[in-house]
Short mmCIF file of C-alpha atoms in Angstrom, two decimals:
data_model
loop_
_atom_site.label_atom_id
_atom_site.label_comp_id
_atom_site.label_asym_id
_atom_site.label_seq_id
_atom_site.Cartn_x
_atom_site.Cartn_y
_atom_site.Cartn_z
CA UNK O 7 14.65 -13.26 65.87
CA UNK O 8 15.30 -12.33 62.26
CA UNK O 9 18.83 -12.18 61.32
CA UNK O 10 20.59 -9.45 59.27
CA UNK O 11 23.98 -10.52 57.96
CA UNK O 12 26.28 -7.64 56.70
CA UNK O 13 28.92 -8.25 54.24
CA UNK O 14 31.71 -5.77 53.97
CA UNK O 15 35.55 -5.77 53.83
CA UNK O 16 37.58 -6.68 57.03
CA UNK O 17 39.10 -3.27 57.39
CA UNK O 18 39.17 -0.59 60.08
CA UNK O 19 37.53 2.09 58.06
CA UNK O 20 34.45 0.09 57.81
CA UNK O 21 33.92 -0.03 61.50
CA UNK O 22 31.82 2.97 61.68
CA UNK O 23 29.91 2.05 58.72
CA UNK O 24 28.95 -1.25 60.33
CA UNK O 25 27.91 0.56 63.46
CA UNK O 26 25.64 2.88 61.27
CA UNK O 27 24.29 -0.29 59.60
CA UNK O 28 23.46 -1.85 63.14
CA UNK O 29 21.65 1.43 64.12
CA UNK O 30 19.47 1.37 61.05
CA UNK O 31 18.62 -2.24 61.79
CA UNK O 32 17.65 -1.26 65.38
CA UNK O 33 15.66 1.67 64.24
CA UNK O 34 13.85 -0.58 61.61
CA UNK O 35 13.32 -3.04 64.56
CA UNK O 36 11.34 -0.58 66.55
CA UNK O 37 8.93 0.18 63.64
CA UNK O 38 7.89 -3.44 62.77
CA UNK O 39 6.68 -6.42 64.51
CA UNK O 40 9.85 -8.24 63.85
CA UNK O 41 12.89 -8.50 66.31
CA UNK O 42 16.01 -7.94 64.17
CA UNK O 43 19.53 -8.65 64.92
CA UNK O 44 22.59 -7.57 62.88
CA UNK O 45 26.01 -9.04 62.69
CA UNK O 46 29.05 -9.49 60.38
CA UNK O 47 31.63 -12.15 60.13
CA UNK O 48 34.00 -11.01 62.92
CA UNK O 49 30.98 -11.30 65.25
CA UNK O 50 31.04 -15.19 64.74
CA UNK O 51 32.70 -16.65 67.90
CA UNK O 52 32.60 -20.26 67.04
CA UNK O 53 35.95 -21.99 65.82
CA UNK O 54 36.15 -22.96 62.27
CA UNK O 55 36.84 -21.91 58.77
CA UNK O 56 35.79 -18.25 58.45
CA UNK O 57 34.73 -18.82 54.82
CA UNK O 58 32.50 -21.89 55.56
CA UNK O 59 31.03 -19.79 58.55
CA UNK O 60 30.28 -16.74 56.32
CA UNK O 61 28.46 -19.08 53.83
CA UNK O 62 26.38 -20.72 56.59
CA UNK O 63 25.62 -17.22 58.09
CA UNK O 64 24.32 -16.22 54.53
CA UNK O 65 22.18 -19.39 54.40
CA UNK O 66 20.46 -18.67 57.87
CA UNK O 67 20.17 -14.89 57.28
CA UNK O 68 16.79 -13.31 56.62
CA UNK O 69 18.49 -10.25 54.88
CA UNK O 70 21.78 -9.82 53.56
CA UNK O 71 23.31 -6.17 53.53
CA UNK O 72 26.27 -6.01 51.22
CA UNK O 73 28.60 -2.93 51.23
CA UNK O 74 30.44 -2.97 47.68
CA UNK O 75 32.67 -0.22 48.18
CA UNK O 76 35.98 -0.80 46.68
CA UNK O 77 34.72 -3.94 44.86
CA UNK O 78 36.32 -6.41 47.29
CA UNK O 79 36.16 -9.73 45.66
CA UNK O 80 35.14 -11.68 48.70
CA UNK O 81 32.16 -9.52 49.20
CA UNK O 82 31.31 -9.98 45.61
CA UNK O 83 31.55 -13.65 45.87
CA UNK O 84 29.46 -13.69 49.09
CA UNK O 85 26.85 -11.38 47.33
CA UNK O 86 26.57 -13.79 44.47
CA UNK O 87 25.97 -16.77 46.68
CA UNK O 88 23.42 -14.89 48.28
CA UNK O 89 21.65 -14.08 45.24
CA UNK O 90 21.93 -17.73 44.20
CA UNK O 91 20.17 -18.73 47.25
CA UNK O 92 17.44 -16.20 46.54
CA UNK O 93 18.04 -14.21 49.64
CA UNK O 94 16.65 -10.83 50.17
CA UNK O 95 19.58 -8.25 49.74
CA UNK O 96 20.13 -4.49 50.25
CA UNK O 97 23.31 -3.18 48.62
CA UNK O 98 25.15 -0.03 49.75
CA UNK O 99 28.09 1.47 48.11
CA UNK O 100 30.28 4.84 48.26
CA UNK O 101 30.67 5.06 44.59
CA UNK O 102 29.19 3.50 41.38
CA UNK O 103 32.48 4.73 39.17
CA UNK O 104 33.95 1.20 39.09
CA UNK O 105 31.04 -1.33 39.71
CA UNK O 106 31.16 -4.23 37.50
CA UNK O 107 28.53 -4.10 34.86
CA UNK O 108 26.74 -7.50 36.03
CA UNK O 109 26.35 -5.89 39.57
CA UNK O 110 25.61 -2.38 38.26
CA UNK O 111 21.98 -3.27 37.30
CA UNK O 112 21.12 -3.81 41.11
CA UNK O 113 19.71 -1.03 42.87
CA UNK O 114 22.01 0.23 45.46
CA UNK O 115 22.04 2.79 48.25
CA UNK O 116 24.83 5.21 47.44
CA UNK O 117 26.24 7.26 50.26
CA UNK O 118 28.96 9.77 51.07
CA UNK O 119 31.73 8.59 53.57
CA UNK O 120 31.28 11.80 55.71
CA UNK O 121 27.40 11.55 55.88
CA UNK O 122 27.01 8.13 57.29
CA UNK O 123 24.28 9.19 59.97
CA UNK O 124 22.45 11.79 57.84
CA UNK O 125 22.65 9.69 54.64
CA UNK O 126 23.23 6.10 54.76
CA UNK O 127 21.22 5.40 58.03
CA UNK O 128 17.88 6.90 57.02
CA UNK O 129 17.95 5.19 53.65
CA UNK O 130 19.02 1.82 54.93
CA UNK O 131 16.41 1.94 57.80
CA UNK O 132 13.69 2.70 55.00
CA UNK O 133 14.89 -0.26 52.83
CA UNK O 134 15.11 -2.66 55.75
CA UNK O 135 11.54 -1.71 57.01
CA UNK O 136 10.23 -2.31 53.53
CA UNK O 137 11.75 -5.85 53.54
CA UNK O 138 10.33 -6.89 56.93
CA UNK O 139 7.45 -4.51 57.29
CA UNK O 140 3.89 -5.83 57.07
CA UNK O 141 2.53 -2.79 55.59
CA UNK O 142 1.61 -3.58 51.75
CA UNK O 143 1.31 -0.87 49.20
CA UNK O 144 -2.00 0.85 48.91
CA UNK O 145 -4.63 -0.98 46.80
CA UNK O 146 -4.15 -0.11 43.23
CA UNK O 147 -1.52 2.25 44.09
CA UNK O 148 -3.87 5.04 44.84
CA UNK O 149 -3.04 7.94 47.07
CA UNK O 150 -3.59 6.83 50.69
CA UNK O 151 -2.03 9.40 53.03
CA UNK O 152 -3.15 7.81 56.21
CA UNK O 153 -1.68 4.50 55.31
CA UNK O 154 1.40 6.17 54.10
CA UNK O 155 1.89 8.09 57.18
CA UNK O 156 1.83 4.90 59.21
CA UNK O 157 5.03 3.88 57.60
CA UNK O 158 8.26 4.86 59.62
CA UNK O 159 10.42 7.61 58.44
CA UNK O 160 14.21 7.27 58.75
CA UNK O 161 15.24 10.97 58.78
CA UNK O 162 11.88 12.87 59.68
CA UNK O 163 11.47 14.05 56.01
CA UNK O 164 8.47 11.93 55.57
CA UNK O 165 7.50 8.30 55.26
CA UNK O 166 9.26 5.94 52.99
CA UNK O 167 8.03 5.78 49.37
CA UNK O 168 7.83 3.01 46.85
CA UNK O 169 8.46 3.25 43.18
CA UNK O 170 5.08 3.47 41.68
CA UNK O 171 2.53 5.85 40.12
CA UNK O 172 2.29 7.94 43.45
CA UNK O 173 6.04 8.65 43.30
CA UNK O 174 5.74 9.51 39.53
CA UNK O 175 3.09 12.01 40.18
CA UNK O 176 5.12 13.75 42.78
CA UNK O 177 8.26 13.89 40.86
CA UNK O 178 6.36 15.04 37.69
CA UNK O 179 4.63 18.02 40.02
CA UNK O 180 8.14 19.20 40.84
CA UNK O 181 9.44 18.89 37.32
CA UNK O 182 6.61 20.96 35.96
CA UNK O 183 7.37 23.54 38.75
CA UNK O 184 10.78 23.58 37.62
CA UNK O 185 9.61 24.17 33.96
CA UNK O 186 7.43 27.12 34.96
CA UNK O 187 10.44 28.50 37.02
CA UNK O 188 12.20 29.44 34.10
CA UNK O 189 15.57 31.16 35.27
CA UNK O 190 14.81 31.64 38.64
CA UNK O 191 17.72 30.27 40.37
CA UNK O 192 16.45 30.59 43.85
CA UNK O 193 13.13 28.73 43.31
CA UNK O 194 15.17 26.30 41.32
CA UNK O 195 17.33 25.53 44.31
CA UNK O 196 14.43 25.05 46.44
CA UNK O 197 12.62 22.64 43.98
CA UNK O 198 16.02 20.62 43.76
CA UNK O 199 16.17 20.32 47.54
CA UNK O 200 12.38 19.21 47.44
CA UNK O 201 13.06 16.59 44.80
CA UNK O 202 16.34 15.35 46.31
CA UNK O 203 14.38 14.84 49.76
CA UNK O 204 11.74 12.94 47.83
CA UNK O 205 13.93 10.60 46.11
CA UNK O 206 15.88 10.04 49.64
CA UNK O 207 12.40 8.54 50.80
CA UNK O 208 12.38 5.89 48.17
CA UNK O 209 13.07 2.38 49.48
CA UNK O 210 15.81 0.67 47.52
CA UNK O 211 14.38 -2.95 48.25
CA UNK O 212 11.29 -2.40 46.15
CA UNK O 213 11.69 -2.63 42.55
CA UNK O 214 8.46 -1.24 41.54
CA UNK O 215 6.75 -1.50 37.89
CA UNK O 216 9.46 -1.10 35.26
CA UNK O 217 7.67 1.29 33.03
CA UNK O 218 6.91 3.56 36.07
CA UNK O 219 10.63 3.31 37.32
CA UNK O 220 11.59 4.28 33.79
CA UNK O 221 9.23 7.37 33.75
CA UNK O 222 10.46 8.29 37.14
CA UNK O 223 14.00 8.16 36.14
CA UNK O 224 13.45 10.31 32.98
CA UNK O 225 11.52 12.79 34.68
CA UNK O 226 14.27 13.25 37.41
CA UNK O 227 16.76 13.36 34.46
CA UNK O 228 14.78 16.27 32.70
CA UNK O 229 14.57 18.18 35.98
CA UNK O 230 18.32 17.89 36.51
CA UNK O 231 19.00 19.30 32.84
CA UNK O 232 16.54 22.28 33.81
CA UNK O 233 18.73 22.97 36.75
CA UNK O 234 21.68 22.82 34.43
CA UNK O 235 20.26 25.41 32.37
CA UNK O 236 19.64 27.51 35.46
CA UNK O 237 23.49 27.27 36.18
CA UNK O 238 22.71 25.20 39.30
CA UNK O 239 25.26 22.24 38.79
CA UNK O 240 25.77 21.73 42.41
CA UNK O 241 21.97 21.13 42.74
CA UNK O 242 21.76 18.98 39.58
CA UNK O 243 24.71 16.71 40.27
CA UNK O 244 23.20 15.01 43.58
CA UNK O 245 19.91 14.34 41.59
CA UNK O 246 21.91 12.44 39.02
CA UNK O 247 23.79 10.55 41.54
CA UNK O 248 20.70 9.54 43.52
CA UNK O 249 18.76 8.71 40.58
CA UNK O 250 21.45 6.66 39.08
CA UNK O 251 21.68 4.82 42.56
CA UNK O 252 17.86 3.95 42.27
CA UNK O 253 17.70 3.50 38.61
CA UNK O 254 21.18 2.30 37.36
CA UNK O 255 19.93 0.55 34.20
CA UNK O 256 18.31 3.64 32.76
CA UNK O 257 20.57 4.64 29.88
CA UNK O 258 19.15 8.11 29.59
CA UNK O 259 20.40 9.11 32.98
CA UNK O 260 23.80 8.06 32.21
CA UNK O 261 23.70 10.12 29.03
CA UNK O 262 22.44 13.12 30.60
CA UNK O 263 24.83 12.99 33.56
CA UNK O 264 27.65 12.42 31.07
CA UNK O 265 26.68 15.48 29.19
CA UNK O 266 26.88 17.60 32.47
CA UNK O 267 30.18 16.12 33.26
CA UNK O 268 31.59 17.12 29.88
CA UNK O 269 30.39 20.67 30.02
CA UNK O 270 32.27 20.66 33.40
CA UNK O 271 35.50 19.44 31.64
CA UNK O 272 35.45 16.12 33.68
CA UNK O 273 36.10 14.31 30.59
CA UNK O 274 37.18 10.86 32.06
CA UNK O 275 33.90 10.84 34.07
CA UNK O 276 31.71 11.80 31.06
CA UNK O 277 33.30 9.11 29.08
CA UNK O 278 32.56 6.57 31.74
CA UNK O 279 28.89 7.62 31.72
CA UNK O 280 28.70 7.55 28.03
CA UNK O 281 30.15 3.88 28.04
CA UNK O 282 27.60 2.88 30.53
CA UNK O 283 24.72 4.39 28.73
CA UNK O 284 25.86 2.71 25.41
CA UNK O 285 26.05 -0.66 27.07
CA UNK O 286 22.40 -0.22 28.15
CA UNK O 287 21.16 1.16 24.99
CA UNK O 288 23.49 1.09 21.94
CA UNK O 289 20.87 2.78 19.74
CA UNK O 290 20.15 5.95 21.84
CA UNK O 291 20.15 9.08 19.71
CA UNK O 292 22.25 10.88 22.44
CA UNK O 293 25.25 8.77 21.75
CA UNK O 294 26.70 10.66 18.70
CA UNK O 295 26.19 14.26 20.17
CA UNK O 296 27.81 13.19 23.34
CA UNK O 297 30.74 11.41 21.77
CA UNK O 298 31.22 14.66 19.66
CA UNK O 299 31.24 16.82 22.75
CA UNK O 300 33.81 14.56 24.55
CA UNK O 301 36.00 14.42 21.52
CA UNK O 302 35.78 18.18 21.12
CA UNK O 303 36.63 18.76 24.73
CA UNK O 304 39.41 16.20 24.76
CA UNK O 305 41.16 17.52 21.41
CA UNK O 306 44.58 16.50 20.50
CA UNK O 307 45.75 14.74 17.31
CA UNK O 308 43.49 11.61 17.91
CA UNK O 309 40.27 13.80 17.83
CA UNK O 310 40.51 14.64 14.10
CA UNK O 311 39.41 11.20 12.67
CA UNK O 312 36.72 10.80 15.38
CA UNK O 313 35.21 14.25 14.58
CA UNK O 314 35.46 13.44 10.79
CA UNK O 315 33.35 10.20 11.31
CA UNK O 316 30.82 11.77 13.74
CA UNK O 317 30.44 14.84 11.44
CA UNK O 318 29.68 12.54 8.37
CA UNK O 319 27.15 10.49 10.35
CA UNK O 320 25.50 13.61 11.85
CA UNK O 321 25.13 15.33 8.41
CA UNK O 322 23.71 11.98 6.83
CA UNK O 323 21.30 11.73 9.78
CA UNK O 324 20.35 15.34 9.40
CA UNK O 325 19.72 15.24 5.64
CA UNK O 326 17.65 12.06 5.87
CA UNK O 327 15.25 14.05 7.85
CA UNK O 328 15.88 17.73 8.29
CA UNK O 329 12.49 18.27 10.05
CA UNK O 330 13.96 16.35 13.20
CA UNK O 331 15.17 19.11 15.61
CA UNK O 332 17.38 16.61 17.64
CA UNK O 333 19.32 15.68 14.60
CA UNK O 334 19.39 19.22 13.16
CA UNK O 335 20.79 20.81 16.58
CA UNK O 336 23.44 18.02 16.81
CA UNK O 337 24.58 18.66 13.36
CA UNK O 338 24.73 22.43 13.93
CA UNK O 339 26.47 22.06 17.28
CA UNK O 340 29.12 19.76 15.24
CA UNK O 341 29.65 22.68 12.78
CA UNK O 342 29.72 25.36 15.37
CA UNK O 343 32.19 23.56 17.74
CA UNK O 344 34.65 22.46 14.79
CA UNK O 345 34.59 26.06 13.22
CA UNK O 346 33.23 24.86 9.83
CA UNK O 347 32.85 27.60 7.25
CA UNK O 348 29.88 29.92 7.95
CA UNK O 349 28.41 29.17 4.70
CA UNK O 350 27.96 25.45 5.60
CA UNK O 351 26.16 26.64 8.77
CA UNK O 352 23.88 28.91 6.73
CA UNK O 353 22.96 26.16 4.38
CA UNK O 354 21.96 23.79 7.28
CA UNK O 355 19.82 26.36 8.83
CA UNK O 356 18.25 27.03 5.53
CA UNK O 357 17.58 23.52 4.68
CA UNK O 358 16.03 22.96 8.32
CA UNK O 359 13.82 26.03 7.89
CA UNK O 360 12.75 24.98 4.44
CA UNK O 361 11.66 21.61 5.45
CA UNK O 362 9.33 22.88 8.16
CA UNK O 363 5.72 23.90 7.47
CA UNK O 364 4.69 25.39 10.86
CA UNK O 365 5.59 29.09 10.96
CA UNK O 366 6.37 29.04 14.54
CA UNK O 367 8.70 26.04 14.26
CA UNK O 368 10.79 27.89 11.57
CA UNK O 369 11.78 30.42 14.27
CA UNK O 370 13.99 27.87 15.82
CA UNK O 371 16.54 27.56 12.86
CA UNK O 372 16.24 31.32 12.17
CA UNK O 373 17.27 31.85 15.86
CA UNK O 374 20.23 29.36 15.55
CA UNK O 375 21.55 31.26 12.46
CA UNK O 376 21.14 34.66 14.34
CA UNK O 377 23.09 33.46 17.33
CA UNK O 378 25.72 32.05 14.90
CA UNK O 379 26.10 35.35 12.97
CA UNK O 380 26.07 37.40 16.21
CA UNK O 381 29.43 35.83 17.20
CA UNK O 382 31.02 36.73 13.80
CA UNK O 383 33.72 39.63 13.77
CA UNK O 384 32.25 40.93 10.34
CA UNK O 385 29.98 43.78 10.61
CA UNK O 386 27.90 42.44 7.73
CA UNK O 387 27.25 39.32 9.77
CA UNK O 388 26.30 41.31 12.80
CA UNK O 389 23.73 43.35 10.82
CA UNK O 390 22.33 40.21 9.42
CA UNK O 391 22.04 38.93 13.04
CA UNK O 392 20.22 42.13 14.03
CA UNK O 393 17.86 41.70 11.34
CA UNK O 394 16.97 38.22 12.04
CA UNK O 395 16.62 39.13 15.80
CA UNK O 396 14.21 41.91 14.86
CA UNK O 397 12.00 39.31 12.89
CA UNK O 398 12.20 37.03 15.78
CA UNK O 399 11.04 39.85 18.37
CA UNK O 400 7.92 40.37 16.19
CA UNK O 401 6.78 36.78 17.05
CA UNK O 402 8.48 35.71 20.38
CA UNK O 403 7.14 36.81 23.93
CA UNK O 404 7.79 35.51 27.43
CA UNK O 405 11.15 34.28 28.59
CA UNK O 406 12.78 33.65 25.45
CA UNK O 407 12.28 37.39 24.46
CA UNK O 408 14.67 38.33 27.25
CA UNK O 409 17.43 36.21 25.83
CA UNK O 410 17.03 37.57 22.47
CA UNK O 411 17.01 41.25 23.84
CA UNK O 412 20.26 40.30 25.53
CA UNK O 413 21.84 39.14 22.40
CA UNK O 414 20.65 42.20 20.56
CA UNK O 415 22.25 44.39 23.14
CA UNK O 416 25.46 42.49 23.06
CA UNK O 417 25.67 43.02 19.09
CA UNK O 418 24.95 46.84 19.62
CA UNK O 419 27.54 47.04 22.27
CA UNK O 420 30.28 45.42 19.98
CA UNK O 421 29.39 47.82 17.27
CA UNK O 422 29.70 50.91 19.62
CA UNK O 423 25.90 51.60 19.53
CA UNK O 424 25.82 52.28 23.28
CA UNK O 425 22.26 53.79 23.66
CA UNK O 426 20.81 51.02 21.72
CA UNK O 427 22.75 48.37 23.80
CA UNK O 428 21.61 49.92 27.16
CA UNK O 429 17.91 50.20 25.96
CA UNK O 430 17.88 46.43 25.07
CA UNK O 431 19.70 45.33 28.12
CA UNK O 432 17.14 47.39 30.28
CA UNK O 433 14.33 45.72 28.35
CA UNK O 434 15.84 42.41 28.90
CA UNK O 435 16.88 42.74 32.52
CA UNK O 436 13.41 44.04 33.48
CA UNK O 437 11.70 40.93 31.99
CA UNK O 438 14.04 38.45 33.84
CA UNK O 439 16.55 40.13 36.47
CA UNK O 440 17.70 36.85 37.53
CA UNK O 441 19.34 35.48 34.42
CA UNK O 442 22.96 35.15 35.14
CA UNK O 443 23.99 35.96 31.48
CA UNK O 444 22.22 39.35 31.55
CA UNK O 445 23.30 40.30 35.00
CA UNK O 446 26.88 39.66 34.17
CA UNK O 447 27.13 41.36 30.77
CA UNK O 448 24.85 44.31 31.67
CA UNK O 449 26.53 44.89 34.94
CA UNK O 450 30.06 45.11 33.16
CA UNK O 451 28.54 47.49 30.49
CA UNK O 452 27.18 49.81 32.92
CA UNK O 453 30.53 49.74 34.99
CA UNK O 454 32.44 50.37 31.99
CA UNK O 455 30.47 53.32 30.91
CA UNK O 456 30.16 55.03 34.26
CA UNK O 457 27.06 53.76 36.04
CA UNK O 458 28.72 51.85 38.92
CA UNK O 459 25.72 52.12 41.33
CA UNK O 460 23.15 50.79 38.78
CA UNK O 461 25.67 48.02 38.00
CA UNK O 462 25.74 46.96 41.60
CA UNK O 463 21.78 46.83 41.67
CA UNK O 464 21.99 44.63 38.50
CA UNK O 465 24.61 42.25 39.54
CA UNK O 466 22.51 41.48 42.59
CA UNK O 467 19.40 41.14 40.66
CA UNK O 468 17.72 44.01 42.56
CA UNK O 469 15.06 46.26 40.95
CA UNK O 470 16.35 49.27 39.04
CA UNK O 471 14.29 52.61 38.36
CA UNK O 472 14.02 51.87 34.67
CA UNK O 473 11.93 48.79 35.43
CA UNK O 474 9.27 50.68 37.45
#
């Protein structure tokens, strides 16, 4: 009989959590040639000091499951004791928001309180199976579907997966599909669900190769960013949370998640992710842009000195290497968000463009300047924007062309050139009828100018006669 000792606070609200843990242990015991028994401190019937009994139970346990929800000091101490003894542990938690840094690096199963059976049980069962199961990973981590299918599945979504090259290939395939999906929100949502299901099959107890773990974490983060660009925040956030539960020591995920939180005006949460990421990697290039974004969102009298300091740093970084797109974009974002004089923005775009040798690369700063000019209220700036957009349309094809046509239509509408606006919006819509910005602006334009039936088709992303 192998014993699983469960550490959790003595509170009524954890009784159902414990029952789910016992169910997960029982489920694992049916799949492996080991008889398992789960219990916690209040199951110990012998007389004596509870503290000593808990420590003795940890000593004799074959596996310790610790729930860190609420950062209970007793549970923290007992988990530390288990680690000191070299015990195999599986950690669960309802939130990583306030986990101490020295514990934050341990992989944890993060679950929602309202989804114990659906979320906690299958993940925990997979982790326990991974600890006690006698099925080793395939030789050289090669694909072995037959061997994988012999491993038990907690939720019917497939067998548990280990952190390794096999998982990396699966995650990368989904990321490539997301990249090819462009702005197809329906396909994006389907791929997000597929990726989340894949991550839910990853066993927490297996650390895997650090380089492969980092690559997987980075790929998942990039996928979540692509979902953000599709305006699928509800699909992106669960990916961030699940990935951070699996890879809490990957700084990039914290910065990416913090950026999304800042865009969603959840400033305190964004600041928390920024600090966690900075503790893990104080040299990451994303620290300055995210600090800037949070300061701009926060505003107030205290933001001025912070912005000035960040602005000087971003300007120095850009001027030292104007060919670096990340540094150039960060500086332009600063100038745009702080309402710097248009002349400064133009000068930065000019320096960026002149530093580049590749003609295709020069289109990026040209597009940045055109977008900035298009937002101006001065007719001469709008005319200059249209001129730049015209140059861009001579070279740009595919998905990006729809975005530019949309911007051209918006400028024409602002100038009262209604037929030109309608023509460009039709062209943009026919190229990508599912792009939310086009759907919203074009449908409003049509409704305002007496075409309500066509507006209803556009707002739903349906085919229109002009696209036939």
